Amino acid sequence: MVKRKVILDCDPGHDDAIAIILAASKISNLKIEAITTVAGNVEVEKNTLNALKVCDIIGLENVPVAQGAERPLVKEREIAEEIHGETGLDGPVLPENPTKKAIDKHGVDVIIEKILSSDNDITLVPTGPLTNIALAMIKEPKIIPKIKEIVLMGGGTFGNWTPAAEFNIYVDAEAAKVVFESGVPISMFGLDVTHQAIATDDIVKELSEIDNPIADFVIELLKFFSETYKEVFGFAGPPIHDACTVAYLIDPSIFQMNHVRVDIETKGEFTYGMTVVDTLETTGKEPNVHFAYQLDSDKFWDLMTRGLKSYS
Ligand code: BDR
Ligand code: CA
């Protein structure tokens, strides 16, 4: 199998962790070139520690982990402790100090170096705020035409952090604007589709039957994530937002996509961080995003199940 090269840019985060686990599973067609971390769900240092712990757990030894931006481009940092807990990955009992260490290079520089030295074949997979990706584009614009694609989790036609804005985009809308206006092909997995990937109690029960250490770890993650989503949003379970990006890269047939124009609101009094999706083509602007709007739930959970089983 020819593997597709990806850089996972993330803020783990329960669903980021599950995205990494799926990407590194034996059924995956992805070659993880690097994992870069960004301030998002919690402070970047905690997100880095979590990424390293996840790598330890799944035995991902040869993939460099590099810490990235500690705050958004313009506004104050904002975190989501009420969703992911104080550590950013509350739930499973994890060793405090991971064996794996982050490399001594800034995440933004890792993205730049990897893309510059590539054959234009690296896909970026951001599942946190877009700060690192925007900074990389600003610091070294030569990378822009060399990025194969950006497959991201963020945005939607409604919000979860404000009525209009989804968390990842809201945290750094200025960065999102840079990325969405860059001209790089974007596939966007926003709330419209990620809210169709809900790990209900029945699904968690089915996954519990897999019974290997990685599946058990995922179950612990899902139990905590489930409690916060039920409490904060009144959902039947947590949406596994970030894993939709990886699921798409492994099997695009799980999703239905529209090619549309998406602009990022950075000035609105009530709508800062909104992804303005031009479904009815009212702007006359060229489409810049492949927008996922429908998920085949059976296929999605089948893929997840096979991914977790592959660790047995
Ligand atoms: C996004 O925000 C974070 O809490 C999740 O990890 C996901 O990337 C969903 O809005
Ligand atoms: Ca995330």
PDB file of C-alpha atoms in Angstrom, residues 13-288:
ATOM      1  CA  GLY A  13      -7.743  16.183  23.555  1.00  0.00           C
ATOM      2  CA  HIS A  14      -9.841  12.984  23.669  1.00  0.00           C
ATOM      3  CA  ASP A  15     -10.932  13.057  20.034  1.00  0.00           C
ATOM      4  CA  ASP A  16      -7.475  14.197  18.847  1.00  0.00           C
ATOM      5  CA  ALA A  17      -6.039  11.165  20.659  1.00  0.00           C
ATOM      6  CA  ILE A  18      -8.526   8.874  18.912  1.00  0.00           C
ATOM      7  CA  ALA A  19      -7.588  10.477  15.576  1.00  0.00           C
ATOM      8  CA  ILE A  20      -3.904   9.695  16.236  1.00  0.00           C
ATOM      9  CA  ILE A  21      -4.767   6.116  17.233  1.00  0.00           C
ATOM     10  CA  LEU A  22      -6.801   5.566  14.047  1.00  0.00           C
ATOM     11  CA  ALA A  23      -4.091   7.151  11.868  1.00  0.00           C
ATOM     12  CA  ALA A  24      -1.424   4.883  13.382  1.00  0.00           C
ATOM     13  CA  SER A  25      -3.535   1.712  13.242  1.00  0.00           C
ATOM     14  CA  LYS A  26      -2.687  -1.201  10.958  1.00  0.00           C
ATOM     15  CA  ILE A  27      -5.663  -0.505   8.685  1.00  0.00           C
ATOM     16  CA  SER A  28      -4.448   3.041   8.013  1.00  0.00           C
ATOM     17  CA  ASN A  29      -3.052   4.180   4.665  1.00  0.00           C
ATOM     18  CA  LEU A  30      -1.305   7.113   6.339  1.00  0.00           C
ATOM     19  CA  LYS A  31       2.359   7.718   7.063  1.00  0.00           C
ATOM     20  CA  ILE A  32       2.602  10.108   9.974  1.00  0.00           C
ATOM     21  CA  GLU A  33       5.560  12.397   9.209  1.00  0.00           C
ATOM     22  CA  ALA A  34       5.233  14.376  12.441  1.00  0.00           C
ATOM     23  CA  ILE A  35       2.844  15.316  15.201  1.00  0.00           C
ATOM     24  CA  THR A  36       2.818  19.009  16.076  1.00  0.00           C
ATOM     25  CA  THR A  37       0.924  20.472  18.995  1.00  0.00           C
ATOM     26  CA  VAL A  38      -0.850  23.757  19.495  1.00  0.00           C
ATOM     27  CA  ALA A  39      -2.574  25.625  22.331  1.00  0.00           C
ATOM     28  CA  GLY A  40      -6.236  24.698  22.220  1.00  0.00           C
ATOM     29  CA  ASN A  41      -8.125  22.332  24.458  1.00  0.00           C
ATOM     30  CA  VAL A  42      -5.553  23.108  27.168  1.00  0.00           C
ATOM     31  CA  GLU A  43      -2.164  24.853  27.302  1.00  0.00           C
ATOM     32  CA  VAL A  44       0.282  23.707  24.618  1.00  0.00           C
ATOM     33  CA  GLU A  45       2.673  22.123  27.153  1.00  0.00           C
ATOM     34  CA  LYS A  46      -0.138  19.855  28.386  1.00  0.00           C
ATOM     35  CA  ASN A  47      -1.221  19.044  24.835  1.00  0.00           C
ATOM     36  CA  THR A  48       2.368  18.057  23.995  1.00  0.00           C
ATOM     37  CA  LEU A  49       2.600  15.848  27.068  1.00  0.00           C
ATOM     38  CA  ASN A  50      -0.661  14.191  26.050  1.00  0.00           C
ATOM     39  CA  ALA A  51       0.540  13.607  22.479  1.00  0.00           C
ATOM     40  CA  LEU A  52       3.691  11.976  23.864  1.00  0.00           C
ATOM     41  CA  LYS A  53       1.676   9.788  26.241  1.00  0.00           C
ATOM     42  CA  VAL A  54      -0.571   8.641  23.392  1.00  0.00           C
ATOM     43  CA  CYS A  55       2.531   7.800  21.315  1.00  0.00           C
ATOM     44  CA  ASP A  56       3.931   5.793  24.244  1.00  0.00           C
ATOM     45  CA  ILE A  57       0.686   3.869  24.647  1.00  0.00           C
ATOM     46  CA  ILE A  58       0.446   2.905  20.981  1.00  0.00           C
ATOM     47  CA  GLY A  59       4.188   2.413  20.503  1.00  0.00           C
ATOM     48  CA  LEU A  60       4.618   5.191  17.953  1.00  0.00           C
ATOM     49  CA  GLU A  61       8.369   5.525  18.395  1.00  0.00           C
ATOM     50  CA  ASN A  62       9.708   6.928  15.148  1.00  0.00           C
ATOM     51  CA  VAL A  63       7.335   9.828  14.659  1.00  0.00           C
ATOM     52  CA  PRO A  64       8.708  13.183  15.862  1.00  0.00           C
ATOM     53  CA  VAL A  65       6.496  15.204  18.197  1.00  0.00           C
ATOM     54  CA  ALA A  66       7.161  18.952  18.187  1.00  0.00           C
ATOM     55  CA  GLN A  67       5.539  21.603  20.318  1.00  0.00           C
ATOM     56  CA  GLY A  68       4.038  24.564  18.486  1.00  0.00           C
ATOM     57  CA  ALA A  69       2.333  27.851  19.269  1.00  0.00           C
ATOM     58  CA  GLU A  70       1.449  28.659  22.858  1.00  0.00           C
ATOM     59  CA  ARG A  71      -1.191  31.269  22.042  1.00  0.00           C
ATOM     60  CA  PRO A  72      -3.357  32.446  19.140  1.00  0.00           C
ATOM     61  CA  LEU A  73      -2.076  35.019  16.619  1.00  0.00           C
ATOM     62  CA  VAL A  74      -4.017  37.974  17.984  1.00  0.00           C
ATOM     63  CA  LYS A  75      -6.355  37.248  20.847  1.00  0.00           C
ATOM     64  CA  GLU A  76      -5.948  35.868  24.338  1.00  0.00           C
ATOM     65  CA  ARG A  77      -5.645  32.122  24.806  1.00  0.00           C
ATOM     66  CA  GLU A  78      -8.884  30.275  25.534  1.00  0.00           C
ATOM     67  CA  ILE A  79      -9.099  26.661  26.746  1.00  0.00           C
ATOM     68  CA  ALA A  80     -11.780  23.964  27.010  1.00  0.00           C
ATOM     69  CA  GLU A  81     -11.096  22.350  30.398  1.00  0.00           C
ATOM     70  CA  GLU A  82     -14.809  21.761  30.973  1.00  0.00           C
ATOM     71  CA  ILE A  83     -14.816  19.369  28.001  1.00  0.00           C
ATOM     72  CA  HIS A  84     -11.411  17.662  28.257  1.00  0.00           C
ATOM     73  CA  GLY A  85     -10.585  18.072  31.973  1.00  0.00           C
ATOM     74  CA  GLU A  86      -7.648  19.772  33.662  1.00  0.00           C
ATOM     75  CA  THR A  87      -4.984  17.664  31.943  1.00  0.00           C
ATOM     76  CA  GLY A  88      -6.705  17.900  28.560  1.00  0.00           C
ATOM     77  CA  LEU A  89      -6.949  14.102  28.563  1.00  0.00           C
ATOM     78  CA  ASP A  90      -8.760  13.328  31.817  1.00  0.00           C
ATOM     79  CA  GLY A  91     -10.203   9.857  32.355  1.00  0.00           C
ATOM     80  CA  PRO A  92      -7.617   7.129  31.762  1.00  0.00           C
ATOM     81  CA  VAL A  93      -4.919   6.711  34.389  1.00  0.00           C
ATOM     82  CA  LEU A  94      -1.701   7.616  32.571  1.00  0.00           C
ATOM     83  CA  PRO A  95       1.932   7.637  33.694  1.00  0.00           C
ATOM     84  CA  GLU A  96       2.950  11.218  34.547  1.00  0.00           C
ATOM     85  CA  ASN A  97       6.177  11.211  32.549  1.00  0.00           C
ATOM     86  CA  PRO A  98       6.100   9.736  29.058  1.00  0.00           C
ATOM     87  CA  THR A  99       9.225   7.925  27.831  1.00  0.00           C
ATOM     88  CA  LYS A 100       9.022   9.617  24.462  1.00  0.00           C
ATOM     89  CA  LYS A 101      10.292  13.203  24.399  1.00  0.00           C
ATOM     90  CA  ALA A 102       9.386  16.097  22.131  1.00  0.00           C
ATOM     91  CA  ILE A 103      12.099  17.078  19.671  1.00  0.00           C
ATOM     92  CA  ASP A 104      13.941  20.317  20.295  1.00  0.00           C
ATOM     93  CA  LYS A 105      12.408  22.228  17.410  1.00  0.00           C
ATOM     94  CA  HIS A 106       9.339  24.464  17.168  1.00  0.00           C
ATOM     95  CA  GLY A 107       6.305  22.754  15.618  1.00  0.00           C
ATOM     96  CA  VAL A 108       5.943  25.553  13.063  1.00  0.00           C
ATOM     97  CA  ASP A 109       9.515  24.974  11.859  1.00  0.00           C
ATOM     98  CA  VAL A 110       8.896  21.243  11.620  1.00  0.00           C
ATOM     99  CA  ILE A 111       5.877  21.908   9.382  1.00  0.00           C
ATOM    100  CA  ILE A 112       7.915  24.304   7.221  1.00  0.00           C
ATOM    101  CA  GLU A 113      10.924  21.976   6.881  1.00  0.00           C
ATOM    102  CA  LYS A 114       8.848  18.889   6.131  1.00  0.00           C
ATOM    103  CA  ILE A 115       6.787  20.669   3.462  1.00  0.00           C
ATOM    104  CA  LEU A 116       9.771  22.413   1.843  1.00  0.00           C
ATOM    105  CA  SER A 117      11.736  19.184   1.527  1.00  0.00           C
ATOM    106  CA  SER A 118       8.717  17.198   0.289  1.00  0.00           C
ATOM    107  CA  ASP A 119       7.636  16.271  -3.236  1.00  0.00           C
ATOM    108  CA  ASN A 120       4.456  18.327  -2.660  1.00  0.00           C
ATOM    109  CA  ASP A 121       2.907  15.203  -1.210  1.00  0.00           C
ATOM    110  CA  ILE A 122       2.262  16.093   2.425  1.00  0.00           C
ATOM    111  CA  THR A 123      -1.284  16.592   3.696  1.00  0.00           C
ATOM    112  CA  LEU A 124      -1.782  18.663   6.836  1.00  0.00           C
ATOM    113  CA  VAL A 125      -4.381  17.361   9.275  1.00  0.00           C
ATOM    114  CA  PRO A 126      -5.162  20.080  11.834  1.00  0.00           C
ATOM    115  CA  THR A 127      -7.537  19.069  14.613  1.00  0.00           C
ATOM    116  CA  GLY A 128      -6.995  22.071  16.869  1.00  0.00           C
ATOM    117  CA  PRO A 129      -6.889  25.835  16.343  1.00  0.00           C
ATOM    118  CA  LEU A 130      -5.133  26.756  13.098  1.00  0.00           C
ATOM    119  CA  THR A 131      -2.370  28.865  14.697  1.00  0.00           C
ATOM    120  CA  ASN A 132       0.590  26.647  13.700  1.00  0.00           C
ATOM    121  CA  ILE A 133      -0.567  26.285  10.104  1.00  0.00           C
ATOM    122  CA  ALA A 134      -1.118  30.040   9.704  1.00  0.00           C
ATOM    123  CA  LEU A 135       2.235  30.847  11.338  1.00  0.00           C
ATOM    124  CA  ALA A 136       4.005  28.404   9.025  1.00  0.00           C
ATOM    125  CA  MET A 137       2.346  30.027   5.989  1.00  0.00           C
ATOM    126  CA  ILE A 138       3.286  33.512   7.221  1.00  0.00           C
ATOM    127  CA  LYS A 139       6.871  32.605   8.133  1.00  0.00           C
ATOM    128  CA  GLU A 140       7.562  30.706   4.909  1.00  0.00           C
ATOM    129  CA  PRO A 141       5.012  31.423   2.153  1.00  0.00           C
ATOM    130  CA  LYS A 142       6.940  29.101  -0.186  1.00  0.00           C
ATOM    131  CA  ILE A 143       5.250  26.174   1.578  1.00  0.00           C
ATOM    132  CA  ILE A 144       1.768  27.268   0.438  1.00  0.00           C
ATOM    133  CA  PRO A 145       1.848  25.843  -3.122  1.00  0.00           C
ATOM    134  CA  LYS A 146       3.661  22.749  -1.854  1.00  0.00           C
ATOM    135  CA  ILE A 147       0.952  21.618   0.598  1.00  0.00           C
ATOM    136  CA  LYS A 148      -1.007  18.796  -1.031  1.00  0.00           C
ATOM    137  CA  GLU A 149      -4.174  19.370   0.968  1.00  0.00           C
ATOM    138  CA  ILE A 150      -5.438  20.482   4.373  1.00  0.00           C
ATOM    139  CA  VAL A 151      -7.951  18.104   5.940  1.00  0.00           C
ATOM    140  CA  LEU A 152      -9.171  19.868   9.054  1.00  0.00           C
ATOM    141  CA  MET A 153     -11.684  19.654  11.873  1.00  0.00           C
ATOM    142  CA  GLY A 154     -13.280  23.008  12.533  1.00  0.00           C
ATOM    143  CA  GLY A 155     -16.275  25.253  11.949  1.00  0.00           C
ATOM    144  CA  GLY A 156     -19.717  24.347  10.704  1.00  0.00           C
ATOM    145  CA  THR A 157     -22.962  26.120   9.904  1.00  0.00           C
ATOM    146  CA  PHE A 158     -23.578  26.493  13.663  1.00  0.00           C
ATOM    147  CA  GLY A 159     -21.410  26.808  16.748  1.00  0.00           C
ATOM    148  CA  ASN A 160     -20.539  24.935  19.923  1.00  0.00           C
ATOM    149  CA  TRP A 161     -18.448  27.574  21.685  1.00  0.00           C
ATOM    150  CA  THR A 162     -20.687  30.504  20.787  1.00  0.00           C
ATOM    151  CA  PRO A 163     -24.005  30.245  18.932  1.00  0.00           C
ATOM    152  CA  ALA A 164     -22.079  31.026  15.735  1.00  0.00           C
ATOM    153  CA  ALA A 165     -18.611  29.563  16.225  1.00  0.00           C
ATOM    154  CA  GLU A 166     -17.018  26.178  16.703  1.00  0.00           C
ATOM    155  CA  PHE A 167     -14.172  25.970  19.281  1.00  0.00           C
ATOM    156  CA  ASN A 168     -11.131  25.429  16.998  1.00  0.00           C
ATOM    157  CA  ILE A 169     -12.022  28.304  14.708  1.00  0.00           C
ATOM    158  CA  TYR A 170     -13.188  30.567  17.558  1.00  0.00           C
ATOM    159  CA  VAL A 171      -9.908  30.168  19.465  1.00  0.00           C
ATOM    160  CA  ASP A 172      -7.934  31.617  16.555  1.00  0.00           C
ATOM    161  CA  ALA A 173     -10.179  33.017  13.834  1.00  0.00           C
ATOM    162  CA  GLU A 174      -7.372  35.227  12.506  1.00  0.00           C
ATOM    163  CA  ALA A 175      -5.299  32.094  11.882  1.00  0.00           C
ATOM    164  CA  ALA A 176      -8.286  30.346  10.293  1.00  0.00           C
ATOM    165  CA  LYS A 177      -8.714  33.310   7.932  1.00  0.00           C
ATOM    166  CA  VAL A 178      -5.089  33.003   6.775  1.00  0.00           C
ATOM    167  CA  VAL A 179      -5.549  29.280   6.134  1.00  0.00           C
ATOM    168  CA  PHE A 180      -8.964  29.477   4.420  1.00  0.00           C
ATOM    169  CA  GLU A 181      -7.726  32.273   2.128  1.00  0.00           C
ATOM    170  CA  SER A 182      -4.416  30.546   1.309  1.00  0.00           C
ATOM    171  CA  GLY A 183      -5.620  28.811  -1.847  1.00  0.00           C
ATOM    172  CA  VAL A 184      -4.532  25.384  -0.528  1.00  0.00           C
ATOM    173  CA  PRO A 185      -7.234  22.734  -1.187  1.00  0.00           C
ATOM    174  CA  ILE A 186      -9.180  22.319   2.067  1.00  0.00           C
ATOM    175  CA  SER A 187     -11.468  19.505   3.186  1.00  0.00           C
ATOM    176  CA  MET A 188     -13.438  20.693   6.186  1.00  0.00           C
ATOM    177  CA  PHE A 189     -14.987  18.450   8.829  1.00  0.00           C
ATOM    178  CA  GLY A 190     -17.173  20.777  10.857  1.00  0.00           C
ATOM    179  CA  LEU A 191     -19.926  20.266  13.393  1.00  0.00           C
ATOM    180  CA  ASP A 192     -22.540  19.502  10.690  1.00  0.00           C
ATOM    181  CA  VAL A 193     -20.815  16.197  10.097  1.00  0.00           C
ATOM    182  CA  THR A 194     -18.932  15.533  13.347  1.00  0.00           C
ATOM    183  CA  HIS A 195     -22.217  15.670  15.281  1.00  0.00           C
ATOM    184  CA  GLN A 196     -23.191  12.587  13.258  1.00  0.00           C
ATOM    185  CA  ALA A 197     -20.194  10.693  14.733  1.00  0.00           C
ATOM    186  CA  ILE A 198     -21.567  10.346  18.260  1.00  0.00           C
ATOM    187  CA  ALA A 199     -20.229   7.616  20.528  1.00  0.00           C
ATOM    188  CA  THR A 200     -23.516   6.663  22.173  1.00  0.00           C
ATOM    189  CA  ASP A 201     -23.552   4.282  25.146  1.00  0.00           C
ATOM    190  CA  ASP A 202     -24.470   1.438  22.766  1.00  0.00           C
ATOM    191  CA  ILE A 203     -21.456   2.176  20.585  1.00  0.00           C
ATOM    192  CA  VAL A 204     -19.139   2.393  23.592  1.00  0.00           C
ATOM    193  CA  LYS A 205     -20.514  -0.972  24.749  1.00  0.00           C
ATOM    194  CA  GLU A 206     -19.814  -2.535  21.347  1.00  0.00           C
ATOM    195  CA  LEU A 207     -16.285  -1.113  21.265  1.00  0.00           C
ATOM    196  CA  SER A 208     -15.691  -2.449  24.804  1.00  0.00           C
ATOM    197  CA  GLU A 209     -15.935  -5.970  23.405  1.00  0.00           C
ATOM    198  CA  ILE A 210     -12.740  -5.503  21.355  1.00  0.00           C
ATOM    199  CA  ASP A 211     -10.621  -6.071  24.447  1.00  0.00           C
ATOM    200  CA  ASN A 212      -7.043  -5.055  23.748  1.00  0.00           C
ATOM    201  CA  PRO A 213      -5.038  -2.412  25.663  1.00  0.00           C
ATOM    202  CA  ILE A 214      -5.470   0.304  23.019  1.00  0.00           C
ATOM    203  CA  ALA A 215      -9.215  -0.297  22.708  1.00  0.00           C
ATOM    204  CA  ASP A 216      -9.424  -0.252  26.525  1.00  0.00           C
ATOM    205  CA  PHE A 217      -7.606   3.110  26.564  1.00  0.00           C
ATOM    206  CA  VAL A 218     -10.063   4.484  23.996  1.00  0.00           C
ATOM    207  CA  ILE A 219     -12.983   3.255  26.115  1.00  0.00           C
ATOM    208  CA  GLU A 220     -11.582   5.143  29.137  1.00  0.00           C
ATOM    209  CA  LEU A 221     -11.254   8.255  26.975  1.00  0.00           C
ATOM    210  CA  LEU A 222     -14.800   7.856  25.689  1.00  0.00           C
ATOM    211  CA  LYS A 223     -16.253   7.403  29.176  1.00  0.00           C
ATOM    212  CA  PHE A 224     -14.842  10.727  30.396  1.00  0.00           C
ATOM    213  CA  PHE A 225     -15.658  12.516  27.111  1.00  0.00           C
ATOM    214  CA  SER A 226     -19.172  11.100  27.308  1.00  0.00           C
ATOM    215  CA  GLU A 227     -19.758  12.486  30.800  1.00  0.00           C
ATOM    216  CA  THR A 228     -18.712  16.010  29.848  1.00  0.00           C
ATOM    217  CA  TYR A 229     -20.721  16.035  26.619  1.00  0.00           C
ATOM    218  CA  LYS A 230     -23.818  14.776  28.411  1.00  0.00           C
ATOM    219  CA  GLU A 231     -23.392  17.332  31.182  1.00  0.00           C
ATOM    220  CA  VAL A 232     -22.341  20.402  29.184  1.00  0.00           C
ATOM    221  CA  PHE A 233     -24.342  19.914  25.972  1.00  0.00           C
ATOM    222  CA  GLY A 234     -27.006  17.343  26.913  1.00  0.00           C
ATOM    223  CA  PHE A 235     -25.833  15.037  24.116  1.00  0.00           C
ATOM    224  CA  ALA A 236     -26.403  11.256  24.001  1.00  0.00           C
ATOM    225  CA  GLY A 237     -22.620  10.874  23.825  1.00  0.00           C
ATOM    226  CA  PRO A 238     -19.519  12.686  22.607  1.00  0.00           C
ATOM    227  CA  PRO A 239     -18.975  13.489  18.927  1.00  0.00           C
ATOM    228  CA  ILE A 240     -15.613  12.058  17.853  1.00  0.00           C
ATOM    229  CA  HIS A 241     -14.965  15.257  15.876  1.00  0.00           C
ATOM    230  CA  ASP A 242     -11.270  14.966  15.086  1.00  0.00           C
ATOM    231  CA  ALA A 243     -11.266  11.330  14.003  1.00  0.00           C
ATOM    232  CA  CYS A 244     -13.525  12.310  11.071  1.00  0.00           C
ATOM    233  CA  THR A 245     -10.479  13.822   9.324  1.00  0.00           C
ATOM    234  CA  VAL A 246      -8.504  10.581   9.548  1.00  0.00           C
ATOM    235  CA  ALA A 247     -11.551   8.448   8.700  1.00  0.00           C
ATOM    236  CA  TYR A 248     -11.971  10.513   5.521  1.00  0.00           C
ATOM    237  CA  LEU A 249      -8.334  10.022   4.540  1.00  0.00           C
ATOM    238  CA  ILE A 250      -8.627   6.273   5.044  1.00  0.00           C
ATOM    239  CA  ASP A 251     -12.048   5.893   3.401  1.00  0.00           C
ATOM    240  CA  PRO A 252     -13.483   9.003   1.693  1.00  0.00           C
ATOM    241  CA  SER A 253     -16.659   7.089   0.810  1.00  0.00           C
ATOM    242  CA  ILE A 254     -17.813   7.499   4.434  1.00  0.00           C
ATOM    243  CA  PHE A 255     -18.579  11.170   3.749  1.00  0.00           C
ATOM    244  CA  GLN A 256     -20.575  13.275   1.342  1.00  0.00           C
ATOM    245  CA  MET A 257     -18.969  16.565   0.412  1.00  0.00           C
ATOM    246  CA  ASN A 258     -19.988  19.844  -1.236  1.00  0.00           C
ATOM    247  CA  HIS A 259     -17.545  22.203  -2.951  1.00  0.00           C
ATOM    248  CA  VAL A 260     -18.397  25.606  -1.479  1.00  0.00           C
ATOM    249  CA  ARG A 261     -17.031  28.998  -0.489  1.00  0.00           C
ATOM    250  CA  VAL A 262     -16.267  29.345   3.205  1.00  0.00           C
ATOM    251  CA  ASP A 263     -15.157  32.654   4.730  1.00  0.00           C
ATOM    252  CA  ILE A 264     -14.053  33.273   8.296  1.00  0.00           C
ATOM    253  CA  GLU A 265     -15.700  36.009  10.364  1.00  0.00           C
ATOM    254  CA  THR A 266     -13.132  37.938  12.407  1.00  0.00           C
ATOM    255  CA  LYS A 267     -15.029  41.160  13.139  1.00  0.00           C
ATOM    256  CA  GLY A 268     -18.567  40.233  14.137  1.00  0.00           C
ATOM    257  CA  GLU A 269     -19.793  41.332  17.563  1.00  0.00           C
ATOM    258  CA  PHE A 270     -21.767  38.083  17.944  1.00  0.00           C
ATOM    259  CA  THR A 271     -20.248  35.990  15.179  1.00  0.00           C
ATOM    260  CA  TYR A 272     -16.447  36.084  15.706  1.00  0.00           C
ATOM    261  CA  GLY A 273     -15.027  32.763  14.527  1.00  0.00           C
ATOM    262  CA  MET A 274     -18.034  31.806  12.420  1.00  0.00           C
ATOM    263  CA  THR A 275     -17.343  29.820   9.252  1.00  0.00           C
ATOM    264  CA  VAL A 276     -19.661  31.470   6.743  1.00  0.00           C
ATOM    265  CA  VAL A 277     -20.652  28.686   4.351  1.00  0.00           C
ATOM    266  CA  ASP A 278     -22.013  29.881   0.992  1.00  0.00           C
ATOM    267  CA  THR A 279     -24.234  26.879   0.301  1.00  0.00           C
ATOM    268  CA  LEU A 280     -26.575  28.789  -2.019  1.00  0.00           C
ATOM    269  CA  GLU A 281     -23.687  30.432  -3.909  1.00  0.00           C
ATOM    270  CA  THR A 282     -24.744  33.979  -3.053  1.00  0.00           C
ATOM    271  CA  THR A 283     -21.223  35.459  -2.871  1.00  0.00           C
ATOM    272  CA  GLY A 284     -20.166  34.692  -6.424  1.00  0.00           C
ATOM    273  CA  LYS A 285     -16.773  33.750  -4.986  1.00  0.00           C
ATOM    274  CA  GLU A 286     -14.836  30.678  -6.126  1.00  0.00           C
ATOM    275  CA  PRO A 287     -15.357  27.661  -3.829  1.00  0.00           C
ATOM    276  CA  ASN A 288     -12.348  27.121  -1.546  1.00  0.00           C
TER     277      ASN A 288
END
